[in-house]
Coordinates of N, CA and C and ligand atoms in Angstrom, one line a residue:
X360 N -55.1 -51.5 7.3 CA -54.2 -51.8 8.4 C -54.4 -53.3 8.9
X361 N -53.3 -54.0 9.0 CA -53.4 -55.4 9.4 C -53.7 -55.4 10.9
X362 N -54.4 -56.5 11.3 CA -54.7 -56.7 12.7 C -53.4 -56.9 13.5
X363 N -53.4 -56.4 14.7 CA -52.2 -56.7 15.6 C -52.4 -58.0 16.4
X364 N -53.6 -58.6 16.2 CA -53.9 -59.8 17.0 C -53.2 -60.9 16.2
X365 N -52.3 -61.7 16.9 CA -51.6 -62.7 16.2 C -52.6 -63.9 15.9
X366 N -52.3 -64.6 14.8 CA -53.1 -65.7 14.4 C -52.7 -67.0 14.9
X367 N -51.6 -67.0 15.7 CA -51.2 -68.2 16.4 C -51.1 -68.0 17.9
X368 N -51.5 -69.1 18.7 CA -51.4 -69.0 20.1 C -50.7 -70.3 20.6
X369 N -49.9 -70.1 21.7 CA -49.2 -71.3 22.2 C -49.6 -71.4 23.7
X370 N -49.8 -72.7 24.2 CA -50.1 -72.9 25.6 C -49.3 -74.0 26.1
X371 N -49.1 -74.0 27.4 CA -48.4 -75.2 28.1 C -49.2 -75.7 29.2
X372 N -49.1 -77.0 29.5 CA -49.8 -77.6 30.5 C -48.9 -78.6 31.3
X373 N -49.3 -78.8 32.6 CA -48.5 -79.7 33.4 C -49.5 -80.4 34.3
X374 N -49.3 -81.7 34.6 CA -50.1 -82.4 35.6 C -49.3 -83.5 36.2
X375 N -49.6 -83.9 37.4 CA -49.0 -85.0 38.2 C -50.1 -85.7 39.0
X376 N -50.1 -87.0 39.0 CA -51.1 -87.7 39.9 C -50.3 -88.8 40.6
X377 N -50.8 -89.1 41.8 CA -50.1 -90.1 42.7 C -50.4 -91.5 42.2
X378 N -49.3 -92.3 42.3 CA -49.5 -93.8 42.0 C -49.9 -94.5 43.3
X379 N -51.0 -95.2 43.2 CA -51.6 -95.9 44.4 C -52.0 -97.3 44.0
X380 N -52.1 -98.2 45.0 CA -52.7 -99.5 44.7 C -54.2 -99.4 44.5
X381 N -54.8 -100.3 43.8 CA -56.2 -100.4 43.6 C -56.9 -99.4 42.7
X382 N -56.1 -98.8 41.9 CA -56.6 -97.8 40.9 C -56.1 -98.2 39.5
X383 N -56.9 -98.0 38.4 CA -56.4 -98.3 37.1 C -55.3 -97.3 36.7
X384 N -54.5 -97.7 35.8 CA -53.4 -96.8 35.2 C -53.9 -96.5 33.8
X385 N -54.4 -95.3 33.6 CA -54.9 -94.9 32.3 C -54.1 -93.7 31.8
X386 N -53.5 -93.9 30.6 CA -52.7 -92.8 30.0 C -53.1 -92.7 28.6
X387 N -53.4 -91.5 28.2 CA -53.9 -91.3 26.8 C -55.0 -92.2 26.4
X388 N -55.9 -92.5 27.4 CA -57.1 -93.3 27.2 C -56.8 -94.8 27.1
X389 N -55.5 -95.2 27.3 CA -55.2 -96.6 27.3 C -55.0 -97.1 28.7
X390 N -55.6 -98.3 29.0 CA -55.4 -98.9 30.3 C -54.2 -99.8 30.3
X391 N -53.2 -99.4 31.1 CA -51.9 -100.1 31.1 C -51.8 -100.9 32.4
X392 N -50.8 -101.8 32.4 CA -50.5 -102.6 33.6 C -49.3 -102.1 34.2
X393 N -49.3 -101.7 35.5 CA -48.1 -101.4 36.2 C -47.5 -102.6 36.8
X394 N -46.2 -102.8 36.7 CA -45.6 -104.1 37.3 C -45.9 -104.2 38.8
X395 N -46.1 -103.1 39.5 CA -46.4 -103.2 41.0 C -47.9 -103.1 41.2
X396 N -48.7 -103.2 40.2 CA -50.1 -103.1 40.4 C -50.6 -101.8 40.8
X397 N -49.9 -100.7 40.5 CA -50.3 -99.4 40.8 C -51.1 -98.7 39.7
X398 N -51.9 -97.7 40.1 CA -52.6 -96.9 39.2 C -52.6 -95.5 39.7
X399 N -53.2 -94.6 38.9 CA -53.2 -93.1 39.2 C -54.4 -92.7 40.0
X400 N -54.2 -92.1 41.1 CA -55.3 -91.6 42.0 C -55.8 -90.3 41.5
X401 N -57.1 -90.1 41.6 CA -57.7 -88.8 41.2 C -59.2 -88.9 41.2
X402 N -59.8 -87.8 41.0 CA -61.3 -87.7 41.0 C -61.9 -88.3 39.7
X403 N -61.2 -87.9 38.6 CA -61.6 -88.5 37.3 C -60.8 -89.8 37.1
X404 N -60.6 -90.1 35.8 CA -59.7 -91.3 35.5 C -58.2 -91.0 35.8
X405 N -57.9 -89.8 36.1 CA -56.5 -89.4 36.5 C -55.5 -89.5 35.3
X406 N -56.0 -89.3 34.1 CA -55.2 -89.5 32.9 C -54.3 -88.2 32.8
X407 N -53.1 -88.3 33.4 CA -52.2 -87.1 33.4 C -51.9 -86.5 32.0
X408 N -51.8 -87.4 31.0 CA -51.4 -87.0 29.7 C -52.5 -86.2 29.1
X409 N -53.7 -86.6 29.2 CA -54.9 -85.9 28.6 C -55.1 -84.6 29.4
X410 N -54.9 -84.7 30.7 CA -55.1 -83.5 31.6 C -54.1 -82.4 31.2
X411 N -52.8 -82.8 31.0 CA -51.8 -81.8 30.6 C -52.1 -81.2 29.2
X412 N -52.6 -82.0 28.3 CA -52.9 -81.5 27.0 C -54.1 -80.5 27.1
X413 N -55.1 -80.8 27.9 CA -56.3 -79.9 28.0 C -55.8 -78.6 28.6
X414 N -54.9 -78.6 29.6 CA -54.4 -77.4 30.2 C -53.6 -76.6 29.2
X415 N -52.9 -77.2 28.3 CA -52.2 -76.5 27.2 C -53.1 -75.8 26.3
X416 N -54.2 -76.6 25.9 CA -55.2 -76.0 25.0 C -55.9 -74.8 25.6
X417 N -56.3 -74.9 26.9 CA -56.9 -73.8 27.6 C -56.0 -72.7 27.8
X418 N -54.7 -73.0 28.1 CA -53.7 -72.0 28.4 C -53.4 -71.1 27.1
X419 N -53.5 -71.8 26.0 CA -53.2 -71.1 24.7 C -54.2 -69.9 24.5
X420 N -55.4 -70.0 25.0 CA -56.4 -69.0 24.9 C -56.6 -68.2 26.2
X421 N -55.7 -68.4 27.2 CA -55.8 -67.8 28.5 C -57.2 -68.1 29.1
X422 N -57.7 -69.3 29.0 CA -59.0 -69.7 29.5 C -59.0 -70.3 30.8
X423 N -57.8 -70.3 31.5 CA -57.7 -70.9 32.8 C -57.3 -72.4 32.7
X424 N -57.7 -73.2 33.7 CA -57.3 -74.6 33.6 C -58.5 -75.5 33.8
X425 N -58.2 -76.8 33.7 CA -59.3 -77.8 33.7 C -60.1 -77.8 35.0
X426 N -59.4 -77.4 36.1 CA -60.1 -77.3 37.4 C -61.3 -76.3 37.4
X427 N -61.2 -75.3 36.5 CA -62.3 -74.3 36.3 C -63.5 -74.9 35.6
X428 N -63.2 -75.8 34.7 CA -64.3 -76.3 33.9 C -64.9 -77.6 34.4
X429 N -64.0 -78.4 35.1 CA -64.3 -79.7 35.6 C -63.9 -79.8 37.0
X430 N -64.5 -79.0 37.9 CA -64.0 -79.0 39.3 C -64.0 -80.3 40.0
X431 N -62.9 -80.7 40.7 CA -62.9 -82.1 41.3 C -64.0 -82.3 42.4
X432 N -64.5 -81.2 42.9 CA -65.5 -81.3 44.0 C -66.9 -81.6 43.3
X433 N -67.0 -81.5 42.0 CA -68.3 -81.7 41.3 C -68.4 -83.2 41.1
X434 N -69.5 -83.9 41.7 CA -69.6 -85.3 41.5 C -69.8 -85.8 40.1
X435 N -70.2 -84.9 39.2 CA -70.5 -85.4 37.8 C -69.2 -85.7 37.1
X436 N -68.0 -85.3 37.6 CA -66.7 -85.6 37.0 C -66.0 -86.8 37.6
X437 N -66.7 -87.4 38.6 CA -66.1 -88.6 39.3 C -66.0 -89.7 38.3
X438 N -64.7 -90.2 38.2 CA -64.4 -91.3 37.3 C -64.6 -91.0 35.8
X439 N -64.6 -89.6 35.5 CA -64.8 -89.2 34.2 C -63.7 -89.7 33.2
X440 N -64.2 -90.0 32.0 CA -63.2 -90.4 30.9 C -62.6 -89.1 30.4
X441 N -61.3 -88.9 30.7 CA -60.7 -87.7 30.3 C -60.7 -87.4 28.8
X442 N -60.8 -88.4 28.0 CA -60.9 -88.1 26.5 C -62.2 -87.4 26.2
X443 N -63.3 -87.7 27.0 CA -64.6 -87.0 26.8 C -64.4 -85.5 27.2
X444 N -63.7 -85.3 28.3 CA -63.4 -83.9 28.7 C -62.6 -83.2 27.7
X445 N -61.6 -83.9 27.1 CA -60.8 -83.3 26.0 C -61.7 -82.8 24.9
X446 N -62.7 -83.6 24.5 CA -63.6 -83.2 23.4 C -64.3 -81.9 23.7
X447 N -64.7 -81.8 25.0 CA -65.3 -80.6 25.4 C -64.4 -79.4 25.4
X448 N -63.2 -79.6 25.8 CA -62.2 -78.5 25.7 C -61.9 -78.1 24.2
X449 N -61.8 -79.0 23.4 CA -61.6 -78.8 21.9 C -62.8 -78.0 21.4
X450 N -64.0 -78.4 21.8 CA -65.2 -77.7 21.3 C -65.2 -76.2 21.8
X451 N -64.7 -76.0 23.0 CA -64.6 -74.6 23.5 C -63.6 -73.8 22.7
X452 N -62.5 -74.5 22.3 CA -61.4 -73.8 21.5 C -62.0 -73.4 20.2
X453 N -62.7 -74.4 19.6 CA -63.3 -74.1 18.2 C -64.4 -73.1 18.3
X454 N -65.2 -73.1 19.3 CA -66.2 -72.1 19.5 C -65.6 -70.7 19.6
X455 N -64.4 -70.6 20.1 CA -63.7 -69.3 20.1 C -63.0 -68.9 18.9
X456 N -63.1 -69.8 17.9 CA -62.5 -69.5 16.5 C -61.1 -69.9 16.3
X457 N -60.7 -71.0 17.0 CA -59.4 -71.5 16.9 C -59.4 -73.0 16.6
X458 N -58.3 -73.4 15.8 CA -58.1 -74.8 15.6 C -56.7 -75.2 16.1
X459 N -56.6 -76.5 16.3 CA -55.3 -77.1 16.8 C -54.4 -77.3 15.7
X460 N -53.2 -76.7 15.8 CA -52.1 -77.0 14.8 C -51.4 -78.3 15.2
X461 N -50.9 -78.3 16.4 CA -50.4 -79.6 17.0 C -50.3 -79.5 18.5
X462 N -50.1 -80.7 19.1 CA -49.8 -80.7 20.5 C -48.6 -81.7 20.6
X463 N -47.8 -81.4 21.7 CA -46.7 -82.3 22.0 C -46.6 -82.5 23.5
X464 N -46.4 -83.7 23.9 CA -46.4 -84.0 25.3 C -45.3 -84.9 25.7
X465 N -44.8 -84.8 26.9 CA -43.8 -85.8 27.4 C -44.3 -86.3 28.8
X466 N -44.4 -87.7 28.8 CA -44.8 -88.4 30.1 C -43.6 -88.7 30.8
X467 N -43.6 -88.5 32.2 CA -42.4 -88.8 33.0 C -42.9 -89.9 34.0
X468 N -42.4 -91.1 33.7 CA -42.8 -92.3 34.4 C -41.7 -93.3 34.5
X469 N -41.4 -93.8 35.7 CA -40.3 -94.8 35.8 C -40.7 -96.2 35.2
X470 N -42.0 -96.6 35.5 CA -42.6 -97.8 34.9 C -44.0 -97.5 34.7
X471 N -44.7 -98.3 33.9 CA -44.3 -99.4 33.0 C -43.6 -98.8 31.8
X472 N -43.1 -99.6 30.9 CA -42.6 -99.2 29.6 C -43.7 -98.6 28.8
X473 N -43.6 -97.4 28.4 CA -44.7 -96.7 27.7 C -44.6 -96.8 26.2
X474 N -43.4 -97.1 25.7 CA -43.2 -97.1 24.3 C -44.2 -97.9 23.5
X475 N -44.5 -99.2 23.9 CA -45.4 -100.0 23.1 C -46.8 -99.4 23.0
X476 N -47.1 -98.4 23.9 CA -48.5 -97.8 23.9 C -48.6 -96.4 23.3
X477 N -47.5 -95.9 22.9 CA -47.5 -94.5 22.4 C -48.3 -94.3 21.2
X478 N -48.3 -95.2 20.2 CA -49.1 -95.0 19.0 C -50.6 -95.0 19.3
X479 N -51.0 -95.9 20.2 CA -52.4 -96.0 20.5 C -52.8 -94.7 21.3
X480 N -52.0 -94.2 22.1 CA -52.3 -92.9 22.8 C -52.4 -91.8 21.8
X481 N -51.5 -91.7 20.9 CA -51.5 -90.6 19.9 C -52.8 -90.7 19.1
X482 N -53.2 -91.9 18.6 CA -54.4 -92.0 17.8 C -55.6 -91.7 18.6
X483 N -55.7 -92.1 19.8 CA -56.9 -91.8 20.6 C -57.1 -90.3 20.9
X484 N -55.9 -89.7 21.2 CA -56.0 -88.2 21.4 C -56.3 -87.4 20.1
X485 N -55.7 -87.8 19.0 CA -55.9 -87.2 17.7 C -57.4 -87.3 17.3
X486 N -57.9 -88.4 17.6 CA -59.4 -88.7 17.2 C -60.2 -87.7 17.9
X487 N -60.0 -87.5 19.2 CA -60.8 -86.6 20.0 C -60.6 -85.1 19.7
X488 N -59.4 -84.8 19.3 CA -59.1 -83.4 19.0 C -59.6 -83.1 17.6
X489 N -59.7 -84.2 16.7 CA -60.1 -84.0 15.4 C -59.0 -83.6 14.5
X490 N -57.8 -84.1 14.7 CA -56.6 -83.9 13.9 C -56.0 -85.2 13.5
X491 N -55.0 -85.2 12.7 CA -54.3 -86.4 12.3 C -53.3 -86.8 13.4
X492 N -53.0 -88.1 13.5 CA -52.1 -88.6 14.6 C -50.7 -87.9 14.5
X493 N -50.3 -87.5 13.3 CA -49.0 -86.8 13.2 C -49.0 -85.4 13.7
X494 N -50.2 -84.9 14.2 CA -50.3 -83.6 14.8 C -50.2 -83.7 16.4
X495 N -50.1 -85.0 16.8 CA -50.1 -85.3 18.3 C -48.8 -86.0 18.6
X496 N -47.9 -85.3 19.3 CA -46.6 -85.9 19.7 C -46.8 -86.4 21.1
X497 N -46.4 -87.6 21.4 CA -46.4 -88.2 22.8 C -45.0 -88.8 22.9
X498 N -44.3 -88.4 23.9 CA -43.0 -89.0 24.2 C -43.0 -89.5 25.7
X499 N -42.1 -90.3 26.0 CA -42.0 -90.8 27.4 C -40.6 -90.9 27.8
X500 N -40.4 -90.5 29.1 CA -39.0 -90.6 29.7 C -39.1 -91.1 31.1
X501 N -38.1 -91.8 31.6 CA -38.0 -92.1 33.0 C -37.5 -90.8 33.6
X502 N -37.4 -90.8 35.0 CA -36.8 -89.7 35.6 C -35.5 -90.1 36.3
X503 N -34.9 -91.2 35.7 CA -33.6 -91.7 36.2 C -33.7 -91.9 37.7
X504 N -34.8 -92.4 38.2 CA -35.0 -92.8 39.6 C -35.0 -91.6 40.5
X505 N -35.0 -90.4 39.9 CA -34.9 -89.1 40.7 C -36.3 -88.6 41.0
X506 N -36.5 -87.9 42.1 CA -37.8 -87.2 42.4 C -39.0 -88.1 42.5
X507 N -40.2 -87.6 42.6 CA -41.4 -88.4 42.9 C -41.7 -89.3 41.8
X508 N -41.4 -88.9 40.5 CA -41.7 -89.9 39.4 C -40.7 -91.0 39.5
X509 N -39.4 -90.7 39.8 CA -38.4 -91.7 39.9 C -38.6 -92.7 41.0
X510 N -39.2 -92.2 42.1 CA -39.5 -93.1 43.2 C -40.8 -93.8 43.1
X511 N -41.5 -93.6 41.9 CA -42.8 -94.2 41.6 C -43.8 -93.8 42.6
X512 N -43.7 -92.5 43.0 CA -44.8 -92.0 43.9 C -45.9 -91.4 43.0
X513 N -45.5 -91.1 41.7 CA -46.5 -90.5 40.8 C -46.0 -90.5 39.4
X514 N -46.9 -90.1 38.5 CA -46.5 -90.0 37.1 C -46.9 -88.6 36.7
X515 N -46.0 -87.9 36.0 CA -46.4 -86.5 35.6 C -46.3 -86.4 34.1
X516 N -46.8 -85.2 33.6 CA -46.8 -85.0 32.1 C -46.7 -83.5 31.9
X517 N -45.9 -83.1 30.9 CA -45.8 -81.7 30.4 C -46.3 -81.7 28.9
X518 N -47.0 -80.7 28.6 CA -47.6 -80.6 27.2 C -47.5 -79.2 26.7
X519 N -47.4 -79.0 25.4 CA -47.6 -77.7 24.7 C -48.6 -77.9 23.6
X520 N -49.3 -76.8 23.3 CA -50.3 -76.9 22.2 C -50.2 -75.6 21.4
X521 N -50.3 -75.7 20.1 CA -50.3 -74.5 19.2 C -51.6 -74.4 18.5
X522 N -52.2 -73.3 18.6 CA -53.5 -73.0 17.9 C -53.4 -72.0 16.8
X523 N -54.2 -72.1 15.8 CA -54.3 -71.2 14.7 C -55.7 -70.7 14.6
X524 N -55.8 -69.4 14.3 CA -57.1 -68.8 14.1 C -57.8 -69.5 12.9
X525 N -59.1 -69.8 13.1 CA -59.8 -70.4 12.0 C -60.1 -69.5 10.8
Ligands
MG1689 MG1 -55.1 -84.0 36.7

């Protein structure tokens, strides 16, 4: 009798952080320049792209969200490099017997122009997940000046991840 447990799992993740003065703007591990000198506020480096991907990976295995593993009230995650946290999430996924088939994410930001940085983001994320860059999709869109992203109050990201049993 074949197992009824599926060998594929899908997860989705979402994150948003506020844009504020005096903070770095880090997306996909890349430090970018915002034309108004804004950066993302948060306890860690506030990398919304990596945070959304981590939540997608955890969600695929119903393991909760990153707040459970890296609580913002815990001082050890202050200023944390989110790519290092991503490595820990991937280790958790692998320890449970799963590997990453692919991830896909969309960043929603009015400015700066993200296109010149997309390849570097994909490479950095792929390296930490342990997959090829073509298994990591990163896209960017403006919000047509609508909503909090459009008013440059924040930058958000949506991501999905597909896992396969090892
Ligand atoms: Mg976050």
